Coordinates of C-alpha atoms in Angstrom, one line a residue:
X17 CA -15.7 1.7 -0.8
X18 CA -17.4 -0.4 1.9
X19 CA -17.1 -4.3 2.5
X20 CA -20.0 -6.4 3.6
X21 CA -19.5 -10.1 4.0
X22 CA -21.6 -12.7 4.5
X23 CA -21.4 -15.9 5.7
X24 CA -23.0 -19.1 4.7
X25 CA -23.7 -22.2 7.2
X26 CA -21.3 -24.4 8.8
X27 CA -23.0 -27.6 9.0
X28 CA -25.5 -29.9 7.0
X29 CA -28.6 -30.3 8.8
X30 CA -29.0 -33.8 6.7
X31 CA -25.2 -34.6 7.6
X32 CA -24.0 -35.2 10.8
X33 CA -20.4 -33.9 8.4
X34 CA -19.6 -30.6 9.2
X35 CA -19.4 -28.6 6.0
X36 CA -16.7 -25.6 4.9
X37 CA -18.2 -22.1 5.5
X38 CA -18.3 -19.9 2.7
X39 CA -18.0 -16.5 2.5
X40 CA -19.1 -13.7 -0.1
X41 CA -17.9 -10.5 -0.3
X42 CA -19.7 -7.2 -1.5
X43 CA -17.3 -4.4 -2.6
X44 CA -19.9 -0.7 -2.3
X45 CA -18.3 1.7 -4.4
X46 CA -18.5 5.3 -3.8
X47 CA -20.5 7.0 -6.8
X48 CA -17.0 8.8 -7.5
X49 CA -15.4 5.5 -8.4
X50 CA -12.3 7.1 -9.7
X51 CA -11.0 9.0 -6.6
X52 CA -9.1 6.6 -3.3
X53 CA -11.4 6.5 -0.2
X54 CA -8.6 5.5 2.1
X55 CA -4.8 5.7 3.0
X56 CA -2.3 5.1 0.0
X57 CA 0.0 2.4 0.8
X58 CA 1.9 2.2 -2.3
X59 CA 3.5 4.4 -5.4
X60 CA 4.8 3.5 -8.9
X61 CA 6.0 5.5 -11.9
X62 CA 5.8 4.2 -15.5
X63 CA 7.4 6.8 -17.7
X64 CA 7.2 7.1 -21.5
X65 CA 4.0 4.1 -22.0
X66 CA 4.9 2.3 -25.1
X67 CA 1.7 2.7 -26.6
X68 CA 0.7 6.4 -25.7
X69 CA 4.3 8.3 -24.5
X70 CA 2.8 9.4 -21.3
X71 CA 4.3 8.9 -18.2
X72 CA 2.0 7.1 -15.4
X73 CA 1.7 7.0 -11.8
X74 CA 0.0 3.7 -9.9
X75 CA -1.7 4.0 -7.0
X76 CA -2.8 1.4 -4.2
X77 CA -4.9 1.9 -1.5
X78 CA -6.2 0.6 1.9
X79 CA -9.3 1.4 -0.2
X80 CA -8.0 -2.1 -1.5
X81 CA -7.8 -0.8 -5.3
X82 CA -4.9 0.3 -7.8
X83 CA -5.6 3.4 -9.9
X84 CA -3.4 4.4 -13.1
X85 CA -2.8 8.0 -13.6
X86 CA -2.2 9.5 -17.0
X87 CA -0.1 12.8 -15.8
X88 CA 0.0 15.9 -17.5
X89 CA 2.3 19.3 -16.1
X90 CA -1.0 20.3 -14.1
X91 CA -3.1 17.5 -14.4
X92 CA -3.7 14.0 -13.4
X93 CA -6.4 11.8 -15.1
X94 CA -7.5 8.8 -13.5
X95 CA -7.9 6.4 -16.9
X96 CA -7.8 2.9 -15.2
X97 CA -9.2 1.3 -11.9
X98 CA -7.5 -2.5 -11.0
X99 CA -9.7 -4.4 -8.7
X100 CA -9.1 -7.7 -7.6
X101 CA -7.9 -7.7 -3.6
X102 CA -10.5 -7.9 -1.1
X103 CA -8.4 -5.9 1.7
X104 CA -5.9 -3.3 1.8
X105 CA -3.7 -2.9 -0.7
X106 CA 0.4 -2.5 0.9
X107 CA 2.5 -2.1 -2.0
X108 CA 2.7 -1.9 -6.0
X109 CA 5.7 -2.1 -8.3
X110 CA 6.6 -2.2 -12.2
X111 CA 8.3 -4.8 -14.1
X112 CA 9.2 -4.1 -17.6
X113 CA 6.7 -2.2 -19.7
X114 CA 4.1 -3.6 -19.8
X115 CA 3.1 -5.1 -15.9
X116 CA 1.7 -4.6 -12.5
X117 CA 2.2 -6.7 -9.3
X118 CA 0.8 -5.6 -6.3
X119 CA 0.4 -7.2 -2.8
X120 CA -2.1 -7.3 -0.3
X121 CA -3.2 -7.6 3.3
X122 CA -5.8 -10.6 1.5
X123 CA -1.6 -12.5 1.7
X124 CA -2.4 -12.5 -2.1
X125 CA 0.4 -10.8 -4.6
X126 CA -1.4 -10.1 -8.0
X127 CA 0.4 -9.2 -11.6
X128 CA -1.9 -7.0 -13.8
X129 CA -1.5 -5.7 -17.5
X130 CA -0.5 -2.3 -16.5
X131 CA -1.5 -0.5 -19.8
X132 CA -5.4 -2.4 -19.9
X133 CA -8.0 -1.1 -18.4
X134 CA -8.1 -3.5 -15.5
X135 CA -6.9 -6.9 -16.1
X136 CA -5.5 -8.9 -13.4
X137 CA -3.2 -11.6 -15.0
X138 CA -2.4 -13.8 -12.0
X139 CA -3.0 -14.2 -8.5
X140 CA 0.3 -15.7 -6.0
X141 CA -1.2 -17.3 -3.2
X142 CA 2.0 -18.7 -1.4
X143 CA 1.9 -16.4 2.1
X144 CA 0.0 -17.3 4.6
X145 CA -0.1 -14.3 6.3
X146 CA -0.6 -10.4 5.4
X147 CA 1.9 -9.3 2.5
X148 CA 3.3 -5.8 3.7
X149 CA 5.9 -5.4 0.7
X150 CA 7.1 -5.4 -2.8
X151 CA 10.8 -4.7 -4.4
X152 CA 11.6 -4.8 -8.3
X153 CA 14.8 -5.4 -9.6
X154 CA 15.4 -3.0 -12.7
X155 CA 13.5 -2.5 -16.2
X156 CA 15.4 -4.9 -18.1
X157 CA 15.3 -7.6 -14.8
X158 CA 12.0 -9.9 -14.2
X159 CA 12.8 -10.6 -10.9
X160 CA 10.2 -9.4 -8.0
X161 CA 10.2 -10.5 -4.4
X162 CA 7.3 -10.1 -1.2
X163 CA 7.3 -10.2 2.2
X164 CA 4.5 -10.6 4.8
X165 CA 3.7 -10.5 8.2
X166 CA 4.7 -14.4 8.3
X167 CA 8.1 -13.9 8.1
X168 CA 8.1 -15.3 4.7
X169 CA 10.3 -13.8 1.7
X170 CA 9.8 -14.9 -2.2
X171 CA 11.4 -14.5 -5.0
X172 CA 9.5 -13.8 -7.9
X173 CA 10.1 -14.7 -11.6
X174 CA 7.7 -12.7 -13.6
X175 CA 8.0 -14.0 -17.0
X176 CA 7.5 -17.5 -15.3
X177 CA 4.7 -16.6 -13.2
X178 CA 2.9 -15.3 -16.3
X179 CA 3.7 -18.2 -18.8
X180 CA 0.6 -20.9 -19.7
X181 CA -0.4 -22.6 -16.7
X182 CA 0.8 -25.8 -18.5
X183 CA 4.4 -24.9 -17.9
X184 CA 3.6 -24.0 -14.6
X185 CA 4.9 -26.3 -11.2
X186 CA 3.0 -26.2 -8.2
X187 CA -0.8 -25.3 -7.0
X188 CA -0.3 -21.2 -5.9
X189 CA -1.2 -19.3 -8.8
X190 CA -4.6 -18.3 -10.1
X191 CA -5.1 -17.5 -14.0
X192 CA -7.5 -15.2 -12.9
X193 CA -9.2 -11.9 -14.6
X194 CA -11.5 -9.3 -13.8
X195 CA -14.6 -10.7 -15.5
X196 CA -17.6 -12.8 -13.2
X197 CA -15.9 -16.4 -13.4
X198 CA -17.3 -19.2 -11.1
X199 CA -14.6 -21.6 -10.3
X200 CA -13.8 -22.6 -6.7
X201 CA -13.8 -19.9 -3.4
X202 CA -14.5 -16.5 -3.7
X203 CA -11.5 -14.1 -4.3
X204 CA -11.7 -12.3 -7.9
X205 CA -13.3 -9.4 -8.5
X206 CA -16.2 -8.8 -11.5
X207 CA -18.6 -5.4 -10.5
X208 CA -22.0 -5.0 -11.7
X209 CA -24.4 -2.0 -10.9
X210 CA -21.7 -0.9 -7.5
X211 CA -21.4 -4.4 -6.1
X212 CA -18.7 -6.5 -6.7
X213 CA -18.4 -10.6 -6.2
X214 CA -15.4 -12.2 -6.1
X215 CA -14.4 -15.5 -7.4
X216 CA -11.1 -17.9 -7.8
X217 CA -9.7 -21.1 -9.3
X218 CA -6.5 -22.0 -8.3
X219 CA -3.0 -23.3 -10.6
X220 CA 0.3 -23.4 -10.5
X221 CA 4.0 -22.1 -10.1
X222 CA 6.6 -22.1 -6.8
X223 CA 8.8 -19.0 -6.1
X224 CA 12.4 -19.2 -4.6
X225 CA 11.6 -19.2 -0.4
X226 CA 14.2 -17.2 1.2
X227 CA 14.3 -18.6 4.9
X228 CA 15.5 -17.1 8.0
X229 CA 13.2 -14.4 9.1
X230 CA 11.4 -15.3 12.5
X231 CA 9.5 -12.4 12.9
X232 CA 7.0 -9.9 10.3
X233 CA 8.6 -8.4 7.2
X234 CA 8.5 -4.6 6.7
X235 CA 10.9 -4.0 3.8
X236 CA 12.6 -5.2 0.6
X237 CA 15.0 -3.6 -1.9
X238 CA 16.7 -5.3 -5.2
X239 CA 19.3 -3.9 -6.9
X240 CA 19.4 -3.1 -10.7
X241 CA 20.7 -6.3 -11.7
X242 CA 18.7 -8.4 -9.5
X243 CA 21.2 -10.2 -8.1
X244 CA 21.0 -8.7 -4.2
X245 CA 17.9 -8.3 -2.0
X246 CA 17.7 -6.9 1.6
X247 CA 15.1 -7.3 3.9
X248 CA 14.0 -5.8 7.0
X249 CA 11.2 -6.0 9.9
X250 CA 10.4 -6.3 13.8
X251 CA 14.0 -8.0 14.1
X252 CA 15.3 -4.8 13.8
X253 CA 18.2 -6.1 11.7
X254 CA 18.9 -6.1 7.7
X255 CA 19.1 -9.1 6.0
X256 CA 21.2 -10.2 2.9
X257 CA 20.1 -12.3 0.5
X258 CA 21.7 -13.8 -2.6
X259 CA 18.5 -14.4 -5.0
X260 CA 19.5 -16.8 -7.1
X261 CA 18.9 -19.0 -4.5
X262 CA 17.4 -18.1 -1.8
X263 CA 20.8 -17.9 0.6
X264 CA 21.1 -15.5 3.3
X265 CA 25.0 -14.0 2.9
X266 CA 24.6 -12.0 5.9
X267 CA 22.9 -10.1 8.5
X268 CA 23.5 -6.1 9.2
X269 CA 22.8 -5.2 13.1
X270 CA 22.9 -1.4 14.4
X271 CA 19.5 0.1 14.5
X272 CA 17.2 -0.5 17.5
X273 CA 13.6 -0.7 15.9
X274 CA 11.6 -1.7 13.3
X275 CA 13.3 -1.2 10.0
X276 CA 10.5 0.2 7.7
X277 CA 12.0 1.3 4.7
X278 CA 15.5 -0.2 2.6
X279 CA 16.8 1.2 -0.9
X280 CA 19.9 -0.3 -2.5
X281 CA 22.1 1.4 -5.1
X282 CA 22.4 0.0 -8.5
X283 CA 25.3 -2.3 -7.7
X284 CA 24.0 -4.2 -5.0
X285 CA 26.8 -2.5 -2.8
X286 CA 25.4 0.0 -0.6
X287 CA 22.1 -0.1 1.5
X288 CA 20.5 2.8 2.9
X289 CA 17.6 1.8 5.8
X290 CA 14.8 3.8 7.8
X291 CA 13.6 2.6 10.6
X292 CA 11.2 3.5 13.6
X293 CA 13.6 4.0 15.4
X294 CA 14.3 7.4 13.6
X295 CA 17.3 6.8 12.2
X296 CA 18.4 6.4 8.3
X297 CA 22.0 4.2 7.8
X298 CA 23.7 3.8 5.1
X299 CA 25.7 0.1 4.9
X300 CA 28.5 -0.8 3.2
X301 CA 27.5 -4.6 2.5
X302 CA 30.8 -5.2 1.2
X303 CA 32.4 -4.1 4.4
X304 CA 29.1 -5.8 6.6
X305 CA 29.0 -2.4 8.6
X306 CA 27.6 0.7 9.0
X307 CA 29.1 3.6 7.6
X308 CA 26.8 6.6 7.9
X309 CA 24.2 7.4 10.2
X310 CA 22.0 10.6 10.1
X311 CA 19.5 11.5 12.5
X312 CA 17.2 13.9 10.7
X313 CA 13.5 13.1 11.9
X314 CA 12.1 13.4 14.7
X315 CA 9.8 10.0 14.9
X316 CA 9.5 6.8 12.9
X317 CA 11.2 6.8 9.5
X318 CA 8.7 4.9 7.3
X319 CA 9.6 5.9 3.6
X320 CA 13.0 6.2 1.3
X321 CA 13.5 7.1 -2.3
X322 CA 16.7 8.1 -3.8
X323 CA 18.6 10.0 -6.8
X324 CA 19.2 7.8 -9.5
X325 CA 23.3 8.5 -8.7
X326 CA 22.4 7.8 -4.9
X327 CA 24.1 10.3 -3.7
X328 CA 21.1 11.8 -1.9
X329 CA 18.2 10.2 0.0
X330 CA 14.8 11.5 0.1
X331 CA 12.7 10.6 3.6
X332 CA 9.4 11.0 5.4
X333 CA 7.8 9.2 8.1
X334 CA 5.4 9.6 11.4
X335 CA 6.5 13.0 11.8
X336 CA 4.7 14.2 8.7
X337 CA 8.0 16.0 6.9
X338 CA 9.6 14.8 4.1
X339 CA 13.8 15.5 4.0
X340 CA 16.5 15.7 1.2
X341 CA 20.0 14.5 2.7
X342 CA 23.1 14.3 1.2
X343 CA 24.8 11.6 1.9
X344 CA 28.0 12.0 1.6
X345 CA 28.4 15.6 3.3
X346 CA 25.6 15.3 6.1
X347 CA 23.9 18.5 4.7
X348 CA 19.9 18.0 4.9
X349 CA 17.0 20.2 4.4
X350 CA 13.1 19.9 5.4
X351 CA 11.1 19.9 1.6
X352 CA 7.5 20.1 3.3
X353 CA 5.1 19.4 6.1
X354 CA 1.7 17.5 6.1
X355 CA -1.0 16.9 8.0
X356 CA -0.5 13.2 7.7
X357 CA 2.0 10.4 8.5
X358 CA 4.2 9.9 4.9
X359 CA 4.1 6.1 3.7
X360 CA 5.9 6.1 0.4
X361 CA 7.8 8.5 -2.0
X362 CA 8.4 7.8 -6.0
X363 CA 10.7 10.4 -7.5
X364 CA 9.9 11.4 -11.0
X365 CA 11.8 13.5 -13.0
X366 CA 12.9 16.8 -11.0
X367 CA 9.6 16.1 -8.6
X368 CA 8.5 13.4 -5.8
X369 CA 4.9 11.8 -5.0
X370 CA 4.2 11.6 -2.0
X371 CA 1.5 9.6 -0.4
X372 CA 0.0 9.2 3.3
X373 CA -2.2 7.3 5.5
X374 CA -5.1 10.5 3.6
X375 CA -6.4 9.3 0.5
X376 CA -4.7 11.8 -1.3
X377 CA -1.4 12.4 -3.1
X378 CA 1.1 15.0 -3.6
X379 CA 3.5 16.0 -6.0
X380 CA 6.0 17.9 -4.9
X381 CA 9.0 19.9 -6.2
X382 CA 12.5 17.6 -5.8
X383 CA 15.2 18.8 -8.1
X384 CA 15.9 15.2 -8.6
X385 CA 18.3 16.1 -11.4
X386 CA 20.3 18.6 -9.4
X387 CA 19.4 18.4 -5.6
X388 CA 22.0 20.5 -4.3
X389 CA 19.7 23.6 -5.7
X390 CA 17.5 23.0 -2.6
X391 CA 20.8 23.3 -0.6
X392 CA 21.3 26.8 -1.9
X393 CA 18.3 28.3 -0.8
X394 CA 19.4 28.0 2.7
X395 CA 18.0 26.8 6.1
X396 CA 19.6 23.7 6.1
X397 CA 21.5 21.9 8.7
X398 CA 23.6 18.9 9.1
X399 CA 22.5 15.4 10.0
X400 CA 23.9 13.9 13.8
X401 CA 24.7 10.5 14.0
X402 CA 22.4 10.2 17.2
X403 CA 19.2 10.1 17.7
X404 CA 17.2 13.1 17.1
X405 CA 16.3 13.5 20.9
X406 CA 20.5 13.9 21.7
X407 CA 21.9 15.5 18.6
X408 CA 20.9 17.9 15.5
X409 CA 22.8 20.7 14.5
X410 CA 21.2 23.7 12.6
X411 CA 23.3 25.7 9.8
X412 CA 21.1 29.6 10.7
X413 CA 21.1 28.5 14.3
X414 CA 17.2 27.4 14.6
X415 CA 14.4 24.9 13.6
X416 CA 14.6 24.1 9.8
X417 CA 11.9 25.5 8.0
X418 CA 10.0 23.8 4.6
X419 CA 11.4 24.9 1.2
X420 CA 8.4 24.5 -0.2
X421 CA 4.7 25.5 1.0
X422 CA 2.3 24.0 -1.2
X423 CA 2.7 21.0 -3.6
X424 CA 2.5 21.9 -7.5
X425 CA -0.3 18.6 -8.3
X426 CA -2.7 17.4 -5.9
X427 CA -5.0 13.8 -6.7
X428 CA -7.7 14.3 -4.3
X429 CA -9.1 11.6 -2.8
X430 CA -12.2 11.7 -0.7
X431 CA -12.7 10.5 2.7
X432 CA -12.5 7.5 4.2
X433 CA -15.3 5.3 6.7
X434 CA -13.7 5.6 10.0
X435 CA -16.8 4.1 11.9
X436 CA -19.8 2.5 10.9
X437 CA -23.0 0.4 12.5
X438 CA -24.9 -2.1 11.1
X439 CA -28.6 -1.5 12.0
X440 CA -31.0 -3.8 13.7
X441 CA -32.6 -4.6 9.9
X442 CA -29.1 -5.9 9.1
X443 CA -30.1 -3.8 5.5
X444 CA -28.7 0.0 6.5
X445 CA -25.4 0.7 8.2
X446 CA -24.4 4.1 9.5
X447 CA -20.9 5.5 9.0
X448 CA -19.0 8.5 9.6
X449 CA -15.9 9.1 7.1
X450 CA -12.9 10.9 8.3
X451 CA -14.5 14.7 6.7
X452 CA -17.0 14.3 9.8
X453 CA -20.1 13.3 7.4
X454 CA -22.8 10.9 8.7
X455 CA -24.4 8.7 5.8
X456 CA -26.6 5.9 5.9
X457 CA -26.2 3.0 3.5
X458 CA -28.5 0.4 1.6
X459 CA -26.7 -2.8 1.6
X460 CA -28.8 -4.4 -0.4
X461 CA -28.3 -2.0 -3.9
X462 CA -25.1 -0.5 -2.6
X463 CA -25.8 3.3 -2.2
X464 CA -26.4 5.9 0.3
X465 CA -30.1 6.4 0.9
X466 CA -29.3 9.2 3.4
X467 CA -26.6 11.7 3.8
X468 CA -26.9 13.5 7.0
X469 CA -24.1 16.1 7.1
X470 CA -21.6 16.5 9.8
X471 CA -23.8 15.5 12.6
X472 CA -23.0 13.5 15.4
X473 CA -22.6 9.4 14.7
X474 CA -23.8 8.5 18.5
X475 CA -26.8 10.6 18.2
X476 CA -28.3 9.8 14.7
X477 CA -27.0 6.1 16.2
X478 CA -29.6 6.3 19.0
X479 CA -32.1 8.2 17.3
X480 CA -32.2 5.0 14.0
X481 CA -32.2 2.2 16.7
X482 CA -35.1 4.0 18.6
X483 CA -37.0 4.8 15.5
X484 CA -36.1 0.8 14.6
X485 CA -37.4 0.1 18.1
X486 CA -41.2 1.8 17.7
X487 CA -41.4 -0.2 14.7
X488 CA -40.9 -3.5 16.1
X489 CA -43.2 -3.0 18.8
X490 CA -45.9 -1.9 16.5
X491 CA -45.2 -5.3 14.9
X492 CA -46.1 -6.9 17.7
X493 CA -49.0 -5.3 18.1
X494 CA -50.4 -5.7 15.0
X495 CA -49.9 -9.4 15.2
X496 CA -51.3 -9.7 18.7
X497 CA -54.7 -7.8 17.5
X498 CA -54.4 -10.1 14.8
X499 CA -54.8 -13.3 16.5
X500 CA -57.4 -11.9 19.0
X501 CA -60.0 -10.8 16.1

């Protein structure tokens, strides 16, 4: 997928009043529309579907689309595509059975039927800024908050975001669908023939602002009941907030980075954080202090998901491994390696999906209902309380190696534009996607005219804008002969 926008004029020639630029946005999708073309930013199972019994996984992307996935023991089917967002796409969650809400580096938050094939429901406009982050409370609980790059926190109530707009508060929420409607500035998304426009018209509702972050916002967890959300971010501390109202209860200070990742156990008591600093804690919030810390990775920790008992704590980050640790006696154990930076986990059943800045996702094995069977197989060592750099301990005496060496499901993706040019006819762009391919593109309809193989982007560069060149300055000939005849 591939963004073009264009920009209309700034001022009236007529009118010495300067008028609003507007902007229009075309979405190219790759003729394999049901496969990511970027990094997957965020994970989300739905088991047992009302209306089928099947189990799903939700996928968003820096592609800047959600995908559902119907999953089978060896199979996953992509049956929906949920395009609306007009930039990356950070996080996704489930509330109840039945809906979506997603979050996006557009600072929108959108809530989608889940089970459709599609339809975006409403669109939350209240950050001003990037939104980086999602947390649901549990199945029976509406409550969903989002945090941004502004600093800002919200509090979400679902079933009021999604009743008729005439119950509704306050101008930041669009009743907004999939389909080509023409109502204010450009933002929703309706496709025809590989080229999408985008549209908006704007309503009403006001979330619960919880105030006191100064800095960007990484991280959020809610516990089961709703009732307790932490946050996390550049402040490097953990934030308590009672959601109800909005009130922060207290602050949690110990690590000495970025917090990027938070979980919270079903009571609300216990936090467990990852930060960049490469350290996981677990907090006792009643106590307001730290009572575990375990230094298992060797760089940023950017992703937590834990048994449903939380009693152990699945992790990956920068350093491409993903760990199971228990948390109560320090034993951990390295599941796998990648070839790519791990972003989130979502446990499911006695496996974990696990997604990376690649456009594909993993499924890996987990023993989610009985993790200590990892334990058994050896190789494992136990967690310091220092950094990785000053302190690890191996059980055998050496450097832990993966229980597992390939994943048992892979949803391929394919690859993503990591450079393009737009050419001098301001009609073709060159790119070259992250597989080392060189294609040239038709703005205009929306597909590649030209795919040159893995040749190199300067040189097919130069070669286009010197062929563009000759052509130019045959036009000027031609019209000089012209007016000399």
């Amino acid at each position: 997928m591939h963004r073009v926008v264009s920009a209309g004029n700034t001022s009236n020639n007529n009118s010495t009043r300067p008028r609003k630029e507007k902007r229009l946005t075309y979405i190219l999708n790759d003729p394999d529309d049901t496969k990511h073309c970027a990094g997957i930013n965020g994970l989300a199972v739905l088991k047992y579907a009302a209306s089928d019994g099947s189990d799903y996984l939700f996928t968003g992307s820096r592609d800047g689309k959600l995908k559902r996935w119907a999953l089978a023991d060896d199979v996953a089917t992509c049956s929906a595509t949920f395009e609306s967002h007009v930039d990356w796409v950070n996080d996704a969650v489930i509330v109840g059975d039945n809906t979506l809400v997603s979050c996006s580096s557009d600072t929108t938050v959108k809530t989608w039927n889940a089970l459709s094939n599609g339809t975006c429901t409403r669109t939350l406009h209240q950050h001003s800024d990037y939104v980086t982050c999602l947390a649901a409370a549990g199945k029976n609980s509406n409550i969903v908050a989002s945090g941004g790059l502004g600093g800002e926190v919200f509090i979400w109530d679902v079933n009021a975001v999604l009743a008729p707009v005439s119950k509704c508060n306050d101008a930041t929420v669009d009743d907004s669908s999939n389909g080509m409607k023409s109502s204010g500035n450009l933002h929703t998304v309706g496709s025809s023939n590989n080229i999408c426009v985008h549209t908006t018209q704007k309503e009403g509702y006001s979330p619960i602002a919880a105030k006191g972050h100064k800095e960007s916002v990484y991280a959020l967890a809610i516990n089961e009941g709703g009732a307790v959300l932490v946050s996390g971010g550049t402040e490097k501390v953990v934030r308590v907030w009672d959601t109800r109202s909005g009130s922060k209860t207290l602050k949690l200070k110990g690590h000495t980075d970025n917090i990027r990742a938070l979980l919270l156990d079903s009571t609300g008591r216990y936090c467990l954080s990852g930060s960049s600093d490469s350290m996981i804690r677990l907090w006792d919030i009643g106590q307001q202090r730290c009572v575990h810390s375990y230094a298992v990775h060797t760089d940023s920790v950017w992703a937590l998901a834990s048994t449903p008992s939380f009693s152990h704590v699945y992790s990956g980050g920068r350093d491409f491994s993903l760990y199971l640790t228990d948390l109560q006696t320090r034993e951990s154990s390295l599941l796998c390696t990648g070839e790519h930076p791990i972003v989130k986990l979502a446990l499911h059943d006695d496996s974990i999906w696990v997604a990376s800045t690649d456009s594909s996702v993993h499924r890996w094995p987990a023993e989610g209902y009985n993790p200590q069977k990892i334990f058994q197989r050896g190789n494992s060592f136990i967690a310091g309380n220092l950094s990785f750099s000053r302190a690890r301990v191996s059980v055998e005496g050496s450097s832990p190696v993966p229980v597992y060496k390939e994943p048992t499901l892979t949803i391929a993706g394919t690859p993503a534009i990591m450079k393009h040019e737009v050419l001098n006819n301001k009609r073709h762009v060159l790119t070259k996607d992250t597989s080392g391919s060189v294609k040239l593109w038709e703005i205009t309809r929306g597909v590649v005219v030209e795919d040159y193989g893995k040749v190199s982007f300067e040189e097919k560069k130069e070669e286009l804008f010197e062929m563009e060149l000759i052509f130019e300055i045959f036009g000027v000939f031609d019209s000089f002969n012209e007016l000399n005849r």
